[in-house]
Short mmCIF file of C-alpha atoms in Angstrom, two decimals:
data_model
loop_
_atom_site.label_atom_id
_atom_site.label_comp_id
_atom_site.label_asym_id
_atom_site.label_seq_id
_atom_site.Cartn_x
_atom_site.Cartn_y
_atom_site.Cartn_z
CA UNK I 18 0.00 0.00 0.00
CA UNK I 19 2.73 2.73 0.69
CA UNK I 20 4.61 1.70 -2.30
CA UNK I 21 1.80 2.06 -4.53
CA UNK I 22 1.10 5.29 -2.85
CA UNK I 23 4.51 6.50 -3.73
CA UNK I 24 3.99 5.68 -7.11
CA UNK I 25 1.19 7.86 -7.58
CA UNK I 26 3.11 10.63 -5.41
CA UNK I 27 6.01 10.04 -7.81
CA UNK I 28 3.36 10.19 -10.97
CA UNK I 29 1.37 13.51 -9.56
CA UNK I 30 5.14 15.36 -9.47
CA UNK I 31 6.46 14.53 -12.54
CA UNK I 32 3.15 16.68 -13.66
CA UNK I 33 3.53 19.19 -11.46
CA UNK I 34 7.20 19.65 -12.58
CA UNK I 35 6.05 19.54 -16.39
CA UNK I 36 3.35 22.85 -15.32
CA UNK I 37 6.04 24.54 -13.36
CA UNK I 38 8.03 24.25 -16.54
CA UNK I 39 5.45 24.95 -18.70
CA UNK I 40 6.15 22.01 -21.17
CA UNK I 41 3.95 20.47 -23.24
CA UNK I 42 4.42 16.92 -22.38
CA UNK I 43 4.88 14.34 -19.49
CA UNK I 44 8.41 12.88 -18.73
CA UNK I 45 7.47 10.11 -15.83
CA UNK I 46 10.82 8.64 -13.98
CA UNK I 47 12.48 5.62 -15.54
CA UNK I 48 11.46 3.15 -12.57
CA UNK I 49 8.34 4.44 -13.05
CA UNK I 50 8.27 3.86 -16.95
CA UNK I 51 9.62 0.66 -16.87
CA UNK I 52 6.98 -0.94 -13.98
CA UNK I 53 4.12 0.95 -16.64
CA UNK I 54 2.36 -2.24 -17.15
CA UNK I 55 1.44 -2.78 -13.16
CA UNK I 56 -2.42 -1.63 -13.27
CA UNK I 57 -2.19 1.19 -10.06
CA UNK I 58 0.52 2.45 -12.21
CA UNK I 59 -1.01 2.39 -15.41
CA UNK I 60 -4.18 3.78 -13.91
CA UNK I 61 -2.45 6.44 -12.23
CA UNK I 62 -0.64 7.85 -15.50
CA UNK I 63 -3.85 7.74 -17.15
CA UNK I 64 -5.23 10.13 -14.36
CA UNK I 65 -2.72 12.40 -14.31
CA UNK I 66 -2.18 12.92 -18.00
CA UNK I 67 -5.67 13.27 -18.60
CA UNK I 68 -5.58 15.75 -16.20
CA UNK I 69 -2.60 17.78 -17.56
CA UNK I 70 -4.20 17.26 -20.70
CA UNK I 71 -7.49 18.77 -19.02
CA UNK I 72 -5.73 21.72 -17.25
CA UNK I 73 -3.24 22.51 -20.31
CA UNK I 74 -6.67 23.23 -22.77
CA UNK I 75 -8.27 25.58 -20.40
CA UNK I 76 -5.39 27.50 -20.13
CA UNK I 77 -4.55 27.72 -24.09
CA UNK I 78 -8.19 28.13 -24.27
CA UNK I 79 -8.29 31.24 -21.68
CA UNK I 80 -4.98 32.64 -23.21
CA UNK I 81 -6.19 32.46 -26.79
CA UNK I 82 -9.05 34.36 -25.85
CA UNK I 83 -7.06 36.90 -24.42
CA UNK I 84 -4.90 37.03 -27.11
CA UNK I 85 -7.59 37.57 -29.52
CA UNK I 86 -8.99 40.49 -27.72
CA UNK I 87 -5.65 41.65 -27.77
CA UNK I 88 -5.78 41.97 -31.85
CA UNK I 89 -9.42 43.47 -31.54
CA UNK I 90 -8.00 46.04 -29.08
CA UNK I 91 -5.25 46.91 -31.27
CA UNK I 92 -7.50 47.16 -34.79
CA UNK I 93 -9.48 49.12 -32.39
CA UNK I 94 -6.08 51.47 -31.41
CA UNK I 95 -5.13 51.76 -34.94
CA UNK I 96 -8.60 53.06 -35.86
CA UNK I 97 -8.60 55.25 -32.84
CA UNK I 98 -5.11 56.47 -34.46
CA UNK I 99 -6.51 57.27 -37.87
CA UNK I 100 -9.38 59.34 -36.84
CA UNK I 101 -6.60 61.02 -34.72
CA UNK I 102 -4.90 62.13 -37.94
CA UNK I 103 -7.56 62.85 -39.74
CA UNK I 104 -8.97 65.10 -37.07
CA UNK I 105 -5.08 66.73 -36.69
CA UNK I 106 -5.38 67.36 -40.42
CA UNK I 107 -8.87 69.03 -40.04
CA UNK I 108 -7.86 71.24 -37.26
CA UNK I 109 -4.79 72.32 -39.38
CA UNK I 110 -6.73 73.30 -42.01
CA UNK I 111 -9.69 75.21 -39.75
CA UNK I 112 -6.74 76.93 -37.70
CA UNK I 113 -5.47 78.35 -40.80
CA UNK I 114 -8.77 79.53 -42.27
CA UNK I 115 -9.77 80.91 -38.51
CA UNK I 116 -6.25 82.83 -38.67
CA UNK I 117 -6.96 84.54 -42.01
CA UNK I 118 -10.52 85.25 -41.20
CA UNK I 119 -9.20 87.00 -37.84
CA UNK I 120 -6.76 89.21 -40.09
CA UNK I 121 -9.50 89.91 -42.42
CA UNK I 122 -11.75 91.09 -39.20
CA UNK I 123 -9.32 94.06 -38.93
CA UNK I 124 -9.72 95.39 -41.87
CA UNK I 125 -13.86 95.21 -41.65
CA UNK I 126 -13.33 92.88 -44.72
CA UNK I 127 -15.43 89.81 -43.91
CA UNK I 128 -18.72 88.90 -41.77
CA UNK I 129 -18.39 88.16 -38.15
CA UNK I 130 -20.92 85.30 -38.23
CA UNK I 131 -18.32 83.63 -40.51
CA UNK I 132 -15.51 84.38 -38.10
CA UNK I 133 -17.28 82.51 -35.38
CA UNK I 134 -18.13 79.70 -37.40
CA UNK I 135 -14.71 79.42 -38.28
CA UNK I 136 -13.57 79.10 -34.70
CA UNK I 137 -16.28 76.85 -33.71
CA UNK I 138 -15.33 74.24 -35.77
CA UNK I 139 -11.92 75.27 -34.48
CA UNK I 140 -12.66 74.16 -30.94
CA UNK I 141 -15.24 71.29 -31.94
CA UNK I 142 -12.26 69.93 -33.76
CA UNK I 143 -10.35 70.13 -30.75
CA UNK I 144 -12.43 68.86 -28.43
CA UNK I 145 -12.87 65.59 -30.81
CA UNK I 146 -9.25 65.08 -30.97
CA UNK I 147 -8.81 65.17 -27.63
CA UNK I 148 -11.58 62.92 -27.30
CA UNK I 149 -9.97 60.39 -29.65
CA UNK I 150 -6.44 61.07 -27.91
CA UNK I 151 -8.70 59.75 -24.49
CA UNK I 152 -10.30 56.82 -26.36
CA UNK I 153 -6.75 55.62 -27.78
CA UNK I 154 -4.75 56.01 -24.11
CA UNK I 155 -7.59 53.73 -22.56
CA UNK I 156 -7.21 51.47 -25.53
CA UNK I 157 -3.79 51.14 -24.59
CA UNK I 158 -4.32 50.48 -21.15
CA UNK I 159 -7.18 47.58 -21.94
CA UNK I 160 -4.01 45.87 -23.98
CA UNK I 161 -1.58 45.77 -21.32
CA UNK I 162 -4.36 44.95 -18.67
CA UNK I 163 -5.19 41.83 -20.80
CA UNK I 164 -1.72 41.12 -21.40
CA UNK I 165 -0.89 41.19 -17.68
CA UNK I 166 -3.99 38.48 -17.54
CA UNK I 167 -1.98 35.97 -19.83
CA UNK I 168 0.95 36.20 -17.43
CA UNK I 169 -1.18 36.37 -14.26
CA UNK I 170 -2.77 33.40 -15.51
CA UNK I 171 0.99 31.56 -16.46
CA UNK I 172 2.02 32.25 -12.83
CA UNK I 173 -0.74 31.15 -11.11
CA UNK I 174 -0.52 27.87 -12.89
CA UNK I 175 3.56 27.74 -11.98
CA UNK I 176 2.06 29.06 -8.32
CA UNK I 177 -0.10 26.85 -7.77
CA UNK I 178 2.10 23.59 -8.85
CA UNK I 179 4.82 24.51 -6.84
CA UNK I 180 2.29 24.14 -3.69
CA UNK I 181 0.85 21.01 -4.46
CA UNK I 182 4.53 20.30 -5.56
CA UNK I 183 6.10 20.78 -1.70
CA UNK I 184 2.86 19.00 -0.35
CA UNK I 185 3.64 15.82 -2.49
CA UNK I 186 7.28 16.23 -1.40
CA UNK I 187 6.41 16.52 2.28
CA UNK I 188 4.29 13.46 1.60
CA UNK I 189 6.49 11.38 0.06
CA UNK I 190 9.12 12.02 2.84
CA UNK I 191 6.35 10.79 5.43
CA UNK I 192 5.40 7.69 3.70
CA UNK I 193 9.34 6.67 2.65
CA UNK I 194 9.55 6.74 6.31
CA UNK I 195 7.19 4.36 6.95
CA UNK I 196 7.79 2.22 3.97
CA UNK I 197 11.80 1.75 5.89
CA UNK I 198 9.98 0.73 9.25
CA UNK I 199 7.53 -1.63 7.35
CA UNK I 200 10.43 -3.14 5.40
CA UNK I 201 12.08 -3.52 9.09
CA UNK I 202 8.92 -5.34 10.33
CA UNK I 203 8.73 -7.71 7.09
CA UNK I 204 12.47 -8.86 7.22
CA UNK I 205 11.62 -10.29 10.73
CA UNK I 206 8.98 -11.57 9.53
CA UNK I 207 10.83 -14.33 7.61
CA UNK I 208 13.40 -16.48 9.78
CA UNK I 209 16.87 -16.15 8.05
CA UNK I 210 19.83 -18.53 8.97
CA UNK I 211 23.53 -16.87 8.46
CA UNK I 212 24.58 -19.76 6.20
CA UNK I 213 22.50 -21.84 3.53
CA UNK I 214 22.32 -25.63 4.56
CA UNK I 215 19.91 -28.11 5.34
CA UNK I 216 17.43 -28.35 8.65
CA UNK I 217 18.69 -30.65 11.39
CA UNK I 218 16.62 -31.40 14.99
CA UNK I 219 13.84 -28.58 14.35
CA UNK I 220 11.86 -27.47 17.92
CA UNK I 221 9.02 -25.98 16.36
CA UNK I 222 6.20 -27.71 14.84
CA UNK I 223 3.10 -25.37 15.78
CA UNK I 224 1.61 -22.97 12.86
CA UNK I 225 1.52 -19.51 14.27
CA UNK I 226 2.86 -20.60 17.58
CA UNK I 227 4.62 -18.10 19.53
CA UNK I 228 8.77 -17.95 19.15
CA UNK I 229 10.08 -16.89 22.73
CA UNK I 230 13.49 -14.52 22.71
CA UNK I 231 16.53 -16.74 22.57
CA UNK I 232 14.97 -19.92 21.52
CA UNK I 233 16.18 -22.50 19.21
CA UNK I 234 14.34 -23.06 16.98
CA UNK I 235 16.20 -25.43 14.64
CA UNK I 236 20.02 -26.35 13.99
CA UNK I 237 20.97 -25.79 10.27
CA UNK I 238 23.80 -28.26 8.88
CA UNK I 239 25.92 -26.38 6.08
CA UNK I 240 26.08 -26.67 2.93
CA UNK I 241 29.53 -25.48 1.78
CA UNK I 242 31.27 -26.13 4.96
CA UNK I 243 34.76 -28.18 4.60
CA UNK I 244 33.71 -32.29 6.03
CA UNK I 245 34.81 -31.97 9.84
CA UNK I 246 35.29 -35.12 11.61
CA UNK I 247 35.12 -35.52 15.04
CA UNK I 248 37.18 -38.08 17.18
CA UNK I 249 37.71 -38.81 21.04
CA UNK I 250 40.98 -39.59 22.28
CA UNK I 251 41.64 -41.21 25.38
CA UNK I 252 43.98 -39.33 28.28
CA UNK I 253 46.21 -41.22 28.16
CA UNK I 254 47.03 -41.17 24.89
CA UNK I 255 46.27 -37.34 24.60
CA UNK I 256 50.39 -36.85 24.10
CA UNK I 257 50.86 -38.27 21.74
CA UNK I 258 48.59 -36.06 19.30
CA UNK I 259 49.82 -33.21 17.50
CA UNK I 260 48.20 -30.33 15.52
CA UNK I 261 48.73 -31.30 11.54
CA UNK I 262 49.20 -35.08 12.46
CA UNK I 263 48.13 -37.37 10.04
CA UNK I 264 45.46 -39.64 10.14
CA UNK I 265 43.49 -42.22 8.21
CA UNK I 266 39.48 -42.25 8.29
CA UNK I 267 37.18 -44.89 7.16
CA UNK I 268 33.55 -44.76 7.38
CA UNK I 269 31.97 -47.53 9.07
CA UNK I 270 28.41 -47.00 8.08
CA UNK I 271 29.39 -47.79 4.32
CA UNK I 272 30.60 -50.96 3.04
CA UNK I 273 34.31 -51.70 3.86
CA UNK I 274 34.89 -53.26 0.73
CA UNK I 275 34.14 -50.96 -1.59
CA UNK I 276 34.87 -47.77 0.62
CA UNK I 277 38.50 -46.91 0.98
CA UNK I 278 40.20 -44.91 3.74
CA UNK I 279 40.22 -41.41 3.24
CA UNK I 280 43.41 -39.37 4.25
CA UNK I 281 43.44 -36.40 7.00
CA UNK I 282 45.03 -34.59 9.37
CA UNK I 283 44.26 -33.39 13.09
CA UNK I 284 43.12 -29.42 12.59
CA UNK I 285 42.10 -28.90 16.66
CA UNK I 286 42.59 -30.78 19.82
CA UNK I 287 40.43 -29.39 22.78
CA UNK I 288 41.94 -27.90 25.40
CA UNK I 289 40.52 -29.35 28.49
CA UNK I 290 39.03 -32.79 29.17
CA UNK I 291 35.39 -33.10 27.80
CA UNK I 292 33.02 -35.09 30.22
CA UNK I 293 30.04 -36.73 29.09
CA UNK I 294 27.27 -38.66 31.15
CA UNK I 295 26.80 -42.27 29.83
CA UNK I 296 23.19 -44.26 30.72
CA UNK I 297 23.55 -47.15 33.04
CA UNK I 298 22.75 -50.44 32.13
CA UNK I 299 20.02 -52.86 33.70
CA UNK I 300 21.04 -55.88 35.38
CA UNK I 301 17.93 -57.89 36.18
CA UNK I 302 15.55 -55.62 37.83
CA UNK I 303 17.82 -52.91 38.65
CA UNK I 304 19.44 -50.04 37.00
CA UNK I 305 23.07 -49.23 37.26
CA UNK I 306 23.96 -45.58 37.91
CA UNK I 307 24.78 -43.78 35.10
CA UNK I 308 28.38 -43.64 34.34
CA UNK I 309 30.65 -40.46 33.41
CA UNK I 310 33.33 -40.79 30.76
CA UNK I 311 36.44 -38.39 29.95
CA UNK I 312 38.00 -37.62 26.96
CA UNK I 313 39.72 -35.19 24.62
CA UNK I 314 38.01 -33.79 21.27
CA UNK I 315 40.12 -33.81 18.05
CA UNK I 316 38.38 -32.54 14.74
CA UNK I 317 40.61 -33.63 11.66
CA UNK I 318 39.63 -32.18 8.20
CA UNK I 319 39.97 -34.13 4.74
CA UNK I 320 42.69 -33.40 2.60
CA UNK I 321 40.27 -34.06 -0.59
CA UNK I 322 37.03 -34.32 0.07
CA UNK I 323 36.50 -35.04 -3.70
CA UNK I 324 35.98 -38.62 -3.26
CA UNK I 325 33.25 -38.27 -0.97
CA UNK I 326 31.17 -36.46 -3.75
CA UNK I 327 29.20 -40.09 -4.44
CA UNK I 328 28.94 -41.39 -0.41
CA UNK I 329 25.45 -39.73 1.10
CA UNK I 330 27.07 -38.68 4.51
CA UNK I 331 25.04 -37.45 7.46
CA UNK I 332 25.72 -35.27 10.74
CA UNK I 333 26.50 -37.86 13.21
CA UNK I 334 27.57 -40.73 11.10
CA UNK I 335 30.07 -43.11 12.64
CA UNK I 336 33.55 -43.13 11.33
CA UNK I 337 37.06 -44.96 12.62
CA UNK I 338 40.27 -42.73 12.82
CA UNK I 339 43.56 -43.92 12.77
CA UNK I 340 46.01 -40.96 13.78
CA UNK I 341 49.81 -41.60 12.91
CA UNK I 342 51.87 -40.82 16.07
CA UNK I 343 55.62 -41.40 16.45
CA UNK I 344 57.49 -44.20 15.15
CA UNK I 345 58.26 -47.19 17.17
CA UNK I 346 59.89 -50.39 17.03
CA UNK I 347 58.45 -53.37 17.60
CA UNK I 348 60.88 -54.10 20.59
CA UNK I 349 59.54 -50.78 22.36
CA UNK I 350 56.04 -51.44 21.75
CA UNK I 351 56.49 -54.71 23.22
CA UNK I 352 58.41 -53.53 26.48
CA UNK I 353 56.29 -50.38 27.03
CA UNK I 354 53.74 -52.01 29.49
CA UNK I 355 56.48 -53.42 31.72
CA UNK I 356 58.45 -50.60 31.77
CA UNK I 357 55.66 -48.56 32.85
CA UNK I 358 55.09 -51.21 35.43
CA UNK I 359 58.39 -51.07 36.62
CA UNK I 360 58.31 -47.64 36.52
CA UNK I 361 55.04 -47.56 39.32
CA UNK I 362 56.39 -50.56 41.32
CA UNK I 363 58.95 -48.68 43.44
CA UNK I 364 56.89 -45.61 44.59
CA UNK I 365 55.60 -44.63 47.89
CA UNK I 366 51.87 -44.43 48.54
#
């Protein structure tokens, strides 16, 4: 929902941006372009464009009406401006006759009644170009008036986009937001392990049971890990094991026959004895108490685990190591258990 929401934020400003600009088409982002064919998105470029469309004809429509009583303002102007001349011309001519009927007066050469019509149409000539000179300064004025309305109405478009423009913005700030803490809320959603592998001893069977903090939930055997085998070594024999000793491992689950020993070598020996409780066994009707053994932990590691591509191994399959020590001879071998002997018999208890 707040993704499709931001679609539609991200549609409605690429046609505010186009009005603020005052192009003629829409430019939509590329992510939006390329998802065109999801229906919200489709459906939402069909709004807006019909709407630019919608908004974009009124205004022509306004402005070309404007502009065309611009040109009847100015036909008007430039008759205004011919009856202007021809009026100059007229009172030209009736100045001159007045002035030569006023030197005739003088003299008592010419009728008085024709003086006085001569400088009536003096002054009505006057008074009608000053008339016209009125009509053609007003004239004027209605052009730039109406051309300040084609601006006014440019800027309030630009004006008005650039609000709705910072609203979207604000809102598409809000709802990115939110969209970051309900991404948060959905990646917990799903269980992730750190390492690809496959399920081993799962704890939770219910459907839309309740997960409590630190519980395990399942152990996850991996994939790509190198083949780790485990070993115990008695204490005894503890010193005679070395770090990068090598070692011989056969697999005792598969046939012996026709699976050979594999060769290894001893990556980690624990560092401390490792105790582990053992279940008694019954002897007629009673039960023994359960017994606790000792031991150290050596993990060797394959040297070419290639071979083992075929064999379907398991977590907890059985296996027999044979870790080379130090070389003895067959005379030491031999005496070792009565030296050791002899070595206890003469001490003090």
């Amino acid at each position: 929902l707040i993704t499709k929401q931001l679609d539609e934020i991200a549609i409605r400003t690429a046609r505010l941006t186009a009005e603020i600009e005052g192009r003629s088409t829409l430019e939509f982002p590329a992510d939006i372009v390329r998802r065109s064919s999801a229906p919200h998105i489709a459906a939402s470029i069909a709004t807006e464009a019909a709407l630019f469309k919608s908004r974009q004809t009124g205004r022509e429509q306004q402005i070309a009406q404007l502009r065309e009583r611009i040109t009847q303002l100015r036909q008007q102007a430039s008759g205004i401006e011919a009856q202007i001349a021809a009026r100059s011309s007229e009172l030209d001519l009736a100045g001159k006759e007045r002035d030569a009927l006023d030197a005739l007066e003088g003299k008592n050469l010419v009728n008085i009644a024709k003086i006085t019509v001569a400088r009536r149409t003096v002054a009505q000539l006057e008074g009608s170009l000053a008339e016209a000179t009125a009509q053609a300064a007003q004239v004027r004025a209605k052009i730039s008036e109406t051309e300040l309305q084609i601006l006014e109405i440019e800027q309030n478009v630009r004006t008005e986009a650039g609000k709705d423009l910072r609203d979207q913005q604000v809102k598409a700030a809000e709802l990115s937001e939110r969209r970051i803490s309900a991404e948060d809320q959905l990646k917990r959603i799903d269980i992730r392990a750190p390492q690809a592998g496959i399920v081993h001893q799962s704890s939770v069977h219910t459907v839309g049971g309740v997960i409590g903090p630190v519980e395990q939930l399942m152990l996850v055997v991996p994939k790509d890990e190198r083949l780790v085998v485990e070993a115990k070594i008695a204490p005894q024999s503890i010193d005679q094991i070395r770090l990068g000793a090598p070692a011989r491992i056969r697999f005792s689950a598969f046939d012996h026959r026709t699976t050979p020993e594999f060769k290894a070598k001893v990556a980690r020996v624990s560092a401390d004895l490792v105790t582990e409780q053992q279940p008694g066994k019954s002897v007629g009707a009673q039960v023994a108490t359960p017994a606790v053994a000792a031991f150290y932990t050596v993990r060797l590691e394959l040297a070419d685990a290639a071979p083992l591509k075929d064999l379907k191994l398991v977590p907890g399959m059985p296996a027999e190591v044979h870790i080379t020590t130090e070389e003895r001879t067959a005379m030491s071998f031999m005496m070792k258990p009565l030296s050791d002997q002899f070595h206890r018999a003469f001490r003090e208890r």
